[in-house]
Tab-separated table of C-alpha atoms in Angstrom:
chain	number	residue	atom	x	y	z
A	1	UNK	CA	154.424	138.047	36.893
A	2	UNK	CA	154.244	137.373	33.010
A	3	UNK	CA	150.160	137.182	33.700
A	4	UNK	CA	150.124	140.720	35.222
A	5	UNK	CA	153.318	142.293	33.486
A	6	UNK	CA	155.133	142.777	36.568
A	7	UNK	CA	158.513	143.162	37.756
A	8	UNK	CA	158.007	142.210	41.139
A	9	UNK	CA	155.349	140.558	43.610
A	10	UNK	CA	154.831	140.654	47.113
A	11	UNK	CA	153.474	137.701	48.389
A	12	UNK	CA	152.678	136.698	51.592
A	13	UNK	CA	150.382	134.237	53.964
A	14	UNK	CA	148.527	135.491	57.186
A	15	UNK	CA	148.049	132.785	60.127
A	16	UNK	CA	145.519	133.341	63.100
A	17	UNK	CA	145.524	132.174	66.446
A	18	UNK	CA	143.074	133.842	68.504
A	19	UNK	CA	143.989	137.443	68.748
A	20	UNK	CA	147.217	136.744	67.748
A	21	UNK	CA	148.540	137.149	64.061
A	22	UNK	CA	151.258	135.997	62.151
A	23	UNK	CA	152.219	138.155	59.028
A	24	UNK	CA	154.783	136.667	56.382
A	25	UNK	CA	155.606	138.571	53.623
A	26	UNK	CA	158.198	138.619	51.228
A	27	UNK	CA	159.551	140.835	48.044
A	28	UNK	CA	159.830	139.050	45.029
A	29	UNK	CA	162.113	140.089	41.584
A	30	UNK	CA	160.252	138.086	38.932
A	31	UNK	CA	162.466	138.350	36.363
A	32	UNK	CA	165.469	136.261	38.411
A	33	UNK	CA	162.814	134.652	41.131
A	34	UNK	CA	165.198	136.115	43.790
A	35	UNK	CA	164.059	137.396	47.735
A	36	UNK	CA	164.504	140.620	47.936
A	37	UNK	CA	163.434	141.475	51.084
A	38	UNK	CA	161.340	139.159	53.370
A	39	UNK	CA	159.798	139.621	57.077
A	40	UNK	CA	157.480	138.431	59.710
A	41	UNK	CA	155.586	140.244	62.121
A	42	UNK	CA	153.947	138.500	65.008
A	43	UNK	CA	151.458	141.170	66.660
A	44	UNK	CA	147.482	141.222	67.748
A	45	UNK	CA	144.748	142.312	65.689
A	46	UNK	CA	144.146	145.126	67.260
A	47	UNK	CA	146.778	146.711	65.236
A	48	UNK	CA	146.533	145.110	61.931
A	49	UNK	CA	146.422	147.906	60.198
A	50	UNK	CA	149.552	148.985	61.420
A	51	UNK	CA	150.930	146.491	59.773
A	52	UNK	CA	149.467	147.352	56.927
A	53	UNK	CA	151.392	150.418	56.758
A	54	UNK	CA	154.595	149.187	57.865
A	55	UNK	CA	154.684	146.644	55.275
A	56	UNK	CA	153.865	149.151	52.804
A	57	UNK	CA	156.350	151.464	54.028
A	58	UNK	CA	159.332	148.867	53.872
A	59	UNK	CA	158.169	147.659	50.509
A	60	UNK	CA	158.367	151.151	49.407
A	61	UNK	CA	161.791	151.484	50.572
A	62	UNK	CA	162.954	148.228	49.665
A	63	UNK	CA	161.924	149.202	45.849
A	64	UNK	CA	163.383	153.014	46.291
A	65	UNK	CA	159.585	153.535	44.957
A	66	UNK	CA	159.069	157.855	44.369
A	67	UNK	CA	155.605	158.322	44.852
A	68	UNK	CA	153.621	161.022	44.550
A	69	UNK	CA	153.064	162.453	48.095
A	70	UNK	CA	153.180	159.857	51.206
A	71	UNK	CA	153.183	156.256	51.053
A	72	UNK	CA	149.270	155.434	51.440
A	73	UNK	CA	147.763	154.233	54.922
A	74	UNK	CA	145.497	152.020	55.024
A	75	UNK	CA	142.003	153.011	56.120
A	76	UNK	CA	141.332	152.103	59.624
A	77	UNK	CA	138.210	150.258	61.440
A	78	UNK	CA	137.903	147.781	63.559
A	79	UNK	CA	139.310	144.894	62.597
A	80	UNK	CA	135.973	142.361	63.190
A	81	UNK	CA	134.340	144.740	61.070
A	82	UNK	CA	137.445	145.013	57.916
A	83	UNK	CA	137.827	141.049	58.154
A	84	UNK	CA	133.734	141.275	57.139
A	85	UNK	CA	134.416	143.886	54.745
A	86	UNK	CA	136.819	141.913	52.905
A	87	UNK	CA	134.756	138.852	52.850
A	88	UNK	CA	131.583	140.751	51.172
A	89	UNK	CA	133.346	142.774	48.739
A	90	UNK	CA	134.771	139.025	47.245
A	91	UNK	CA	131.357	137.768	47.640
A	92	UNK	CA	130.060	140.829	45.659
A	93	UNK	CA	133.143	140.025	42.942
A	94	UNK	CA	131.136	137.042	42.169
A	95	UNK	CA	128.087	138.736	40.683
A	96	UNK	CA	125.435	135.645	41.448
A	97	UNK	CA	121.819	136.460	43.157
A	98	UNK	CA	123.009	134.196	46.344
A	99	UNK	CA	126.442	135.874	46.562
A	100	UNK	CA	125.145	139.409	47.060
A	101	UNK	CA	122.650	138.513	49.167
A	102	UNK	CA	125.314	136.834	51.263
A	103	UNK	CA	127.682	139.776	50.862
A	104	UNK	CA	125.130	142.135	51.566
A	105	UNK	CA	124.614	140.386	55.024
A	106	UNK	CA	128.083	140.696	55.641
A	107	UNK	CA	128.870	144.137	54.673
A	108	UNK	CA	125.658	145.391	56.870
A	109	UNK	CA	127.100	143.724	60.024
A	110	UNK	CA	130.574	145.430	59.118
A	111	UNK	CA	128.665	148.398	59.203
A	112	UNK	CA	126.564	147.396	62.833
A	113	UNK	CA	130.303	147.310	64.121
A	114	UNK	CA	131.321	150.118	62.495
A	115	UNK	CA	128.852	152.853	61.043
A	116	UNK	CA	131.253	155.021	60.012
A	117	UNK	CA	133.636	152.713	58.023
A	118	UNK	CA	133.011	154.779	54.713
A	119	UNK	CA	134.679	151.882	52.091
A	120	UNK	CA	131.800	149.430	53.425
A	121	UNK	CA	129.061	151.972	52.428
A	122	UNK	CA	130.410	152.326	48.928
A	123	UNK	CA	130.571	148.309	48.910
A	124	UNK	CA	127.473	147.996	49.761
A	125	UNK	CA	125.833	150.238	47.548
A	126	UNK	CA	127.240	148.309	44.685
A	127	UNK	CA	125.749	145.791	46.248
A	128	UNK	CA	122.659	146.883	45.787
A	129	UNK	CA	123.152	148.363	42.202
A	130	UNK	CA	123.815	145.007	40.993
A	131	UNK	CA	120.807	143.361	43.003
A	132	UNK	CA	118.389	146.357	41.201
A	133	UNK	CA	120.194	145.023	38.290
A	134	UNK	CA	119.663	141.989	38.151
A	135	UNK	CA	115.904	142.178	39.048
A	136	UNK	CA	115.962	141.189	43.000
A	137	UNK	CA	115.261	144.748	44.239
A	138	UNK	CA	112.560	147.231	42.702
A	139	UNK	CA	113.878	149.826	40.899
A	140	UNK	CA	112.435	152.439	43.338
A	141	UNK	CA	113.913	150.695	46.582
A	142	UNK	CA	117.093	149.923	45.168
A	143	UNK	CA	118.707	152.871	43.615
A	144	UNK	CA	117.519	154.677	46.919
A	145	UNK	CA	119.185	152.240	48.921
A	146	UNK	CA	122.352	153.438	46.139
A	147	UNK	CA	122.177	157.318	46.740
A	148	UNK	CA	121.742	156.696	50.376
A	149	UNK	CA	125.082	154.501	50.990
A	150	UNK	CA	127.165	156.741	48.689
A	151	UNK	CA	126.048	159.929	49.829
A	152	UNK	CA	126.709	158.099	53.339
A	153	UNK	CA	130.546	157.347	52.744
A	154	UNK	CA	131.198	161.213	51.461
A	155	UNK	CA	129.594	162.491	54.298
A	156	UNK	CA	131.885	160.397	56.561
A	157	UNK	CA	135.066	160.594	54.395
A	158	UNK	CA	134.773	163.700	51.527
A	159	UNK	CA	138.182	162.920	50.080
A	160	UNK	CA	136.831	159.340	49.200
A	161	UNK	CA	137.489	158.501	46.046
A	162	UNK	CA	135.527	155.670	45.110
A	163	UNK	CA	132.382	157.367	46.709
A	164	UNK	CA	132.557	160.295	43.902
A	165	UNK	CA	133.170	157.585	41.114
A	166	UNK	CA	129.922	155.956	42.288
A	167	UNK	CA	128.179	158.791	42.435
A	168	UNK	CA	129.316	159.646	38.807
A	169	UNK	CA	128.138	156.020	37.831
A	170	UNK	CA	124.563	156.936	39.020
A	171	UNK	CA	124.320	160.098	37.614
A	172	UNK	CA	124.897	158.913	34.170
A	173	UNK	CA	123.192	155.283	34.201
A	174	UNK	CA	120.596	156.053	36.989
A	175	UNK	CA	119.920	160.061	36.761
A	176	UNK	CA	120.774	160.405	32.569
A	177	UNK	CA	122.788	163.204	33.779
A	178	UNK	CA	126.310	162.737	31.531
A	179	UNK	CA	127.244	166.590	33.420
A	180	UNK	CA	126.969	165.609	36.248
A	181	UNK	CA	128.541	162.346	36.006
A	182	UNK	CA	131.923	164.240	34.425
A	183	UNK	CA	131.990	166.344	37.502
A	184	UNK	CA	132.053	163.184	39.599
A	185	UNK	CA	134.147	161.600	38.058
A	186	UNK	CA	136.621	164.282	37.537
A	187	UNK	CA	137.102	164.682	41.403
A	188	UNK	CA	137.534	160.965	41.326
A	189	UNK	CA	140.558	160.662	39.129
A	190	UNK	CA	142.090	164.018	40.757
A	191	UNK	CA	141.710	161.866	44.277
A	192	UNK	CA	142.853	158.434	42.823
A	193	UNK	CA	144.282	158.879	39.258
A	194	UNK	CA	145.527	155.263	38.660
A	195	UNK	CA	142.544	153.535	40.301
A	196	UNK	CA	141.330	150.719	37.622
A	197	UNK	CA	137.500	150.605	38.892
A	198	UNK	CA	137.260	154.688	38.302
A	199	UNK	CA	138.832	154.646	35.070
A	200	UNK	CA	136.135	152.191	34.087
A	201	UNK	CA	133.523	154.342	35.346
A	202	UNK	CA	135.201	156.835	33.096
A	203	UNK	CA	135.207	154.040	30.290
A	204	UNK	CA	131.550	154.175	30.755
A	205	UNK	CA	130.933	158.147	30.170
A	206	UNK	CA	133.043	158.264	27.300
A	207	UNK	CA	131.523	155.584	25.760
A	208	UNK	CA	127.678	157.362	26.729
A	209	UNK	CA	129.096	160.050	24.660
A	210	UNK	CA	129.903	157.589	21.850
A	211	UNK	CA	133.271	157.903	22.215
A	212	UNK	CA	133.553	154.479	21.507
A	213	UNK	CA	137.711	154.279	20.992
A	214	UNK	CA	138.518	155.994	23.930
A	215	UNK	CA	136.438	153.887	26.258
A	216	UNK	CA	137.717	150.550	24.849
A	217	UNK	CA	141.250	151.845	24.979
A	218	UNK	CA	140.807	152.558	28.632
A	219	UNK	CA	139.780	149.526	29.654
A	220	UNK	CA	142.258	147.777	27.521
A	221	UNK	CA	144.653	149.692	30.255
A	222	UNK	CA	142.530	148.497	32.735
A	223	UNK	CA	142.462	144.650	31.936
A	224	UNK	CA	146.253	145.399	30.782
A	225	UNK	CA	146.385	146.181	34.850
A	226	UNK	CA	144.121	143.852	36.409
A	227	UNK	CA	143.657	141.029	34.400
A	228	UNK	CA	141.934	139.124	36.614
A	229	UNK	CA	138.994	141.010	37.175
A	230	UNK	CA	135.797	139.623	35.164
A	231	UNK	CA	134.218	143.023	35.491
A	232	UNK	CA	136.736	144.879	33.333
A	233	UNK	CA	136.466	142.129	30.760
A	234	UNK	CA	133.006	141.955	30.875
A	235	UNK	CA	132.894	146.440	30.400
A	236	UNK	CA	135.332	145.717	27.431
A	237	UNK	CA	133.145	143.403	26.465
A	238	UNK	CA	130.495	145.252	26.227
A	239	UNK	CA	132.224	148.263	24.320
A	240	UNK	CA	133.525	145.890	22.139
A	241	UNK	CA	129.653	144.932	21.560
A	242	UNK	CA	129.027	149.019	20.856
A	243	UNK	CA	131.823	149.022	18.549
A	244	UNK	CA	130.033	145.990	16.410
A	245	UNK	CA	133.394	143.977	17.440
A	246	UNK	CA	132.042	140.455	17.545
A	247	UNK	CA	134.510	138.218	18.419
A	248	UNK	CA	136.178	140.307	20.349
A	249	UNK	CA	133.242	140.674	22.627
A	250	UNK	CA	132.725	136.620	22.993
A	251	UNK	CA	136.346	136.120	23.519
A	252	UNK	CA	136.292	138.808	26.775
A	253	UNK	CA	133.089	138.374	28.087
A	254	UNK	CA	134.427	134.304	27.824
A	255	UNK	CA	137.053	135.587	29.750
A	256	UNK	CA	134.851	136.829	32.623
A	257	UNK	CA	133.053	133.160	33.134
A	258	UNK	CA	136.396	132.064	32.974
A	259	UNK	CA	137.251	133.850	35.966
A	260	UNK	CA	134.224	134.051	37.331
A	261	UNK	CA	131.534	131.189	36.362
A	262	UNK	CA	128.147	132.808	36.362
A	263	UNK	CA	129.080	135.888	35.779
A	264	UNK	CA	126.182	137.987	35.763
A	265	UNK	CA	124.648	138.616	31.965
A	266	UNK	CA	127.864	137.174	30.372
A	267	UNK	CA	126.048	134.690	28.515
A	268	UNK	CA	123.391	136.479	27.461
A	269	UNK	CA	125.571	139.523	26.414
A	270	UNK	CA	127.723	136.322	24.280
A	271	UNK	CA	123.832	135.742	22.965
A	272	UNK	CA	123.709	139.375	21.614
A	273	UNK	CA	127.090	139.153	19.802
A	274	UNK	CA	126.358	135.634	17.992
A	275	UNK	CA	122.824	137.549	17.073
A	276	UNK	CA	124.326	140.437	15.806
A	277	UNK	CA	126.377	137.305	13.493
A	278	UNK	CA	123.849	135.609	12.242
A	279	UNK	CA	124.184	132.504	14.209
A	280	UNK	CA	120.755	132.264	16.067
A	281	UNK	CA	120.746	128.574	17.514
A	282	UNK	CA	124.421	129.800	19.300
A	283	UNK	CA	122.559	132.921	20.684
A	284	UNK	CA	119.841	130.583	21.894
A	285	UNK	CA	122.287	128.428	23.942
A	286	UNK	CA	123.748	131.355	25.374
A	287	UNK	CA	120.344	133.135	26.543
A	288	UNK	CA	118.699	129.833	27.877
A	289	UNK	CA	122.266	129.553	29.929
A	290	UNK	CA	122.018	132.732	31.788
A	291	UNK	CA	119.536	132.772	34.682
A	292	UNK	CA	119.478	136.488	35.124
A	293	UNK	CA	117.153	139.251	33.990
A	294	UNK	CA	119.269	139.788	30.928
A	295	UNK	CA	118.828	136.549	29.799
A	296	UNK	CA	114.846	136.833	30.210
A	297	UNK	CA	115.410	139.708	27.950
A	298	UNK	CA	117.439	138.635	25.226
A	299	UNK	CA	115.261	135.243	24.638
A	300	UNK	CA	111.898	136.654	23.147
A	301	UNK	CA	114.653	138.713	20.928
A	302	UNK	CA	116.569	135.384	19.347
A	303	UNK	CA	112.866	133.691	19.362
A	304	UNK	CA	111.770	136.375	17.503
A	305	UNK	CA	114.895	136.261	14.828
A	306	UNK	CA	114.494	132.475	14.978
A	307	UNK	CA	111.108	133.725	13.381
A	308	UNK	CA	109.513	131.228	16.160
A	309	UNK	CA	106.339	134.054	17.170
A	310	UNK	CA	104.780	131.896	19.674
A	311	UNK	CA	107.790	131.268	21.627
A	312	UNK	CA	108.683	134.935	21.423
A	313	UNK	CA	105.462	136.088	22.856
A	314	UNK	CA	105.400	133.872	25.068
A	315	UNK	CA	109.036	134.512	26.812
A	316	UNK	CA	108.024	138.394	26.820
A	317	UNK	CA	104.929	137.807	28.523
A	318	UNK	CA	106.910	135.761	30.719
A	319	UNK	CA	109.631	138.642	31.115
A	320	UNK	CA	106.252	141.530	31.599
A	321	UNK	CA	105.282	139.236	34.413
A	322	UNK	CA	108.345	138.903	36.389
């Protein structure tokens, strides 16, 4: 609770047996570490996400909670197909070249079960925006394979939030279209306000329109919210890296391998920062640490500053190639 700044915490533990589910979950005060509520729920899987909403729905009442409009339901597919959701989108948390390739499997058989499950599309078009990232699809094939899941998920569910934030994501890093990308995200926040991975998308257009204060003091909210998540630190690193902020940058994109160990382009982004400070044998370290295509970049750069030619033609050749 002191971690996330919370007042309370529902925890919980889920036991399977077959088709048959136990559900324990309990309603913690954090300041006195009293129960305030606690319950289980013995029931199939066929209606798990029934229980979903009646847990919600008593946690809500337990707290005297006023929200805005009705207390949210969860989305509802099969439940083969949400237990293989869930499994590739923490996969796809992970960021490594085996881990989406494993939660890409996984999130295309949630899909075989259930075509129309529109979170899984969104998921797995992130999945394959980092992959194009990173280098293991083509441009061409991958951001394709983007436009086609997202534009999949809206056309299944057009009140999906994350699907518009997606959209606006590609329009402004994919499509250069900043326009565009405000319209998308716009009807984004309107659908889902508080929602930490839209306000970073939102982080991201401000900071395309070199708004550089805003964006950081979004995601400062954001890793305020969630911080846990190694991809807000790594965005706030990366501002902080736009806003010439050094040591700030190291210290959250740190954070991120902390939380996640081989976090995609952390260490080479912690290369660029020591660059940018003059220490060139630290940036070195960092680059020959990070196995992705951002670390292929950023060597022939500290070769280069190292004033080592040879070495810095030779690791862009190498980078060409590849």
């Amino acid at each position: 609770a002191e971690e996330l700044n919370v007042a309370h915490i529902l925890e919980g533990s889920v036991r399977k047996a077959g088709n048959q589910v136990r559900i324990t979950a309990q309603l913690i005060e954090a300041r006195s570490d009293t129960h305030l509520w606690s319950e289980t729920y013995d029931r199939t899987l066929n209606n798990i996400f029934a229980i979903q909403d009646e847990i919600a729905s008593t946690v809500v009442e337990q707290l005297k909670v006023i929200l805005l409009g009705k207390v949210p339901l969860v989305q509802q597919t099969d439940p083969e197909a949400y237990a293989l959701y869930l499994q590739g989108r923490h996969l796809r948390g992970q960021n490594t070249a085996v881990s989406l390739e494993q939660a890409q499997e996984l999130l295309q058989q949630a899909l075989a079960i259930d075509p129309d499950y529109a979170p899984a599309w969104v998921a797995v078009g992130s999945v394959y925006t980092r992959q194009t990232n990173r280098g293991q699809r083509t441009i061409e094939e991958g951001f394709t394979l983007v436009r086609e899941a997202l534009n999949k998920a809206l056309a299944i569910d057009p009140g999906y939030a994350p699907a518009y934030a997606s959209l606006g994501w590609f329009a402004m890093t994919i499509d250069n279209d900043l326009f565009a990308a405000a319209h998308y995200l716009e009807r984004a926040l309107q659908l889902e306000p508080t929602n930490p991975s839209i306000i970073r998308k939102a982080a991201h257009l401000t900071a395309s329109l070199g708004r550089l204060d805003e964006a950081i003091t979004l995601v400062e909210f954001v890793t305020a919210r969630d911080p846990v998540s190694a991809s807000a630190h790594s965005n706030l690193g990366l501002y902080y890296i736009f806003a010439r902020r050094w040591d700030e940058a190291i210290d959250s994109y740190n954070t991120s391998l902390t939380l996640t160990p081989g976090f995609s382009g952390a260490q080479s982004a912690i290369g660029v920062a020591l660059l940018f400070k003059g220490d060139l044998q630290g940036a070195l370290e960092a680059m020959q640490m990070d196995d992705s295509v951002f670390g292929m970049i950023g060597l022939p750069l500290v070769y280069h500053a190292l004033g080592q030619a040879n070495e810095s033609d030779a690791a862009l050749e190498e980078l060409i190639e590849k």
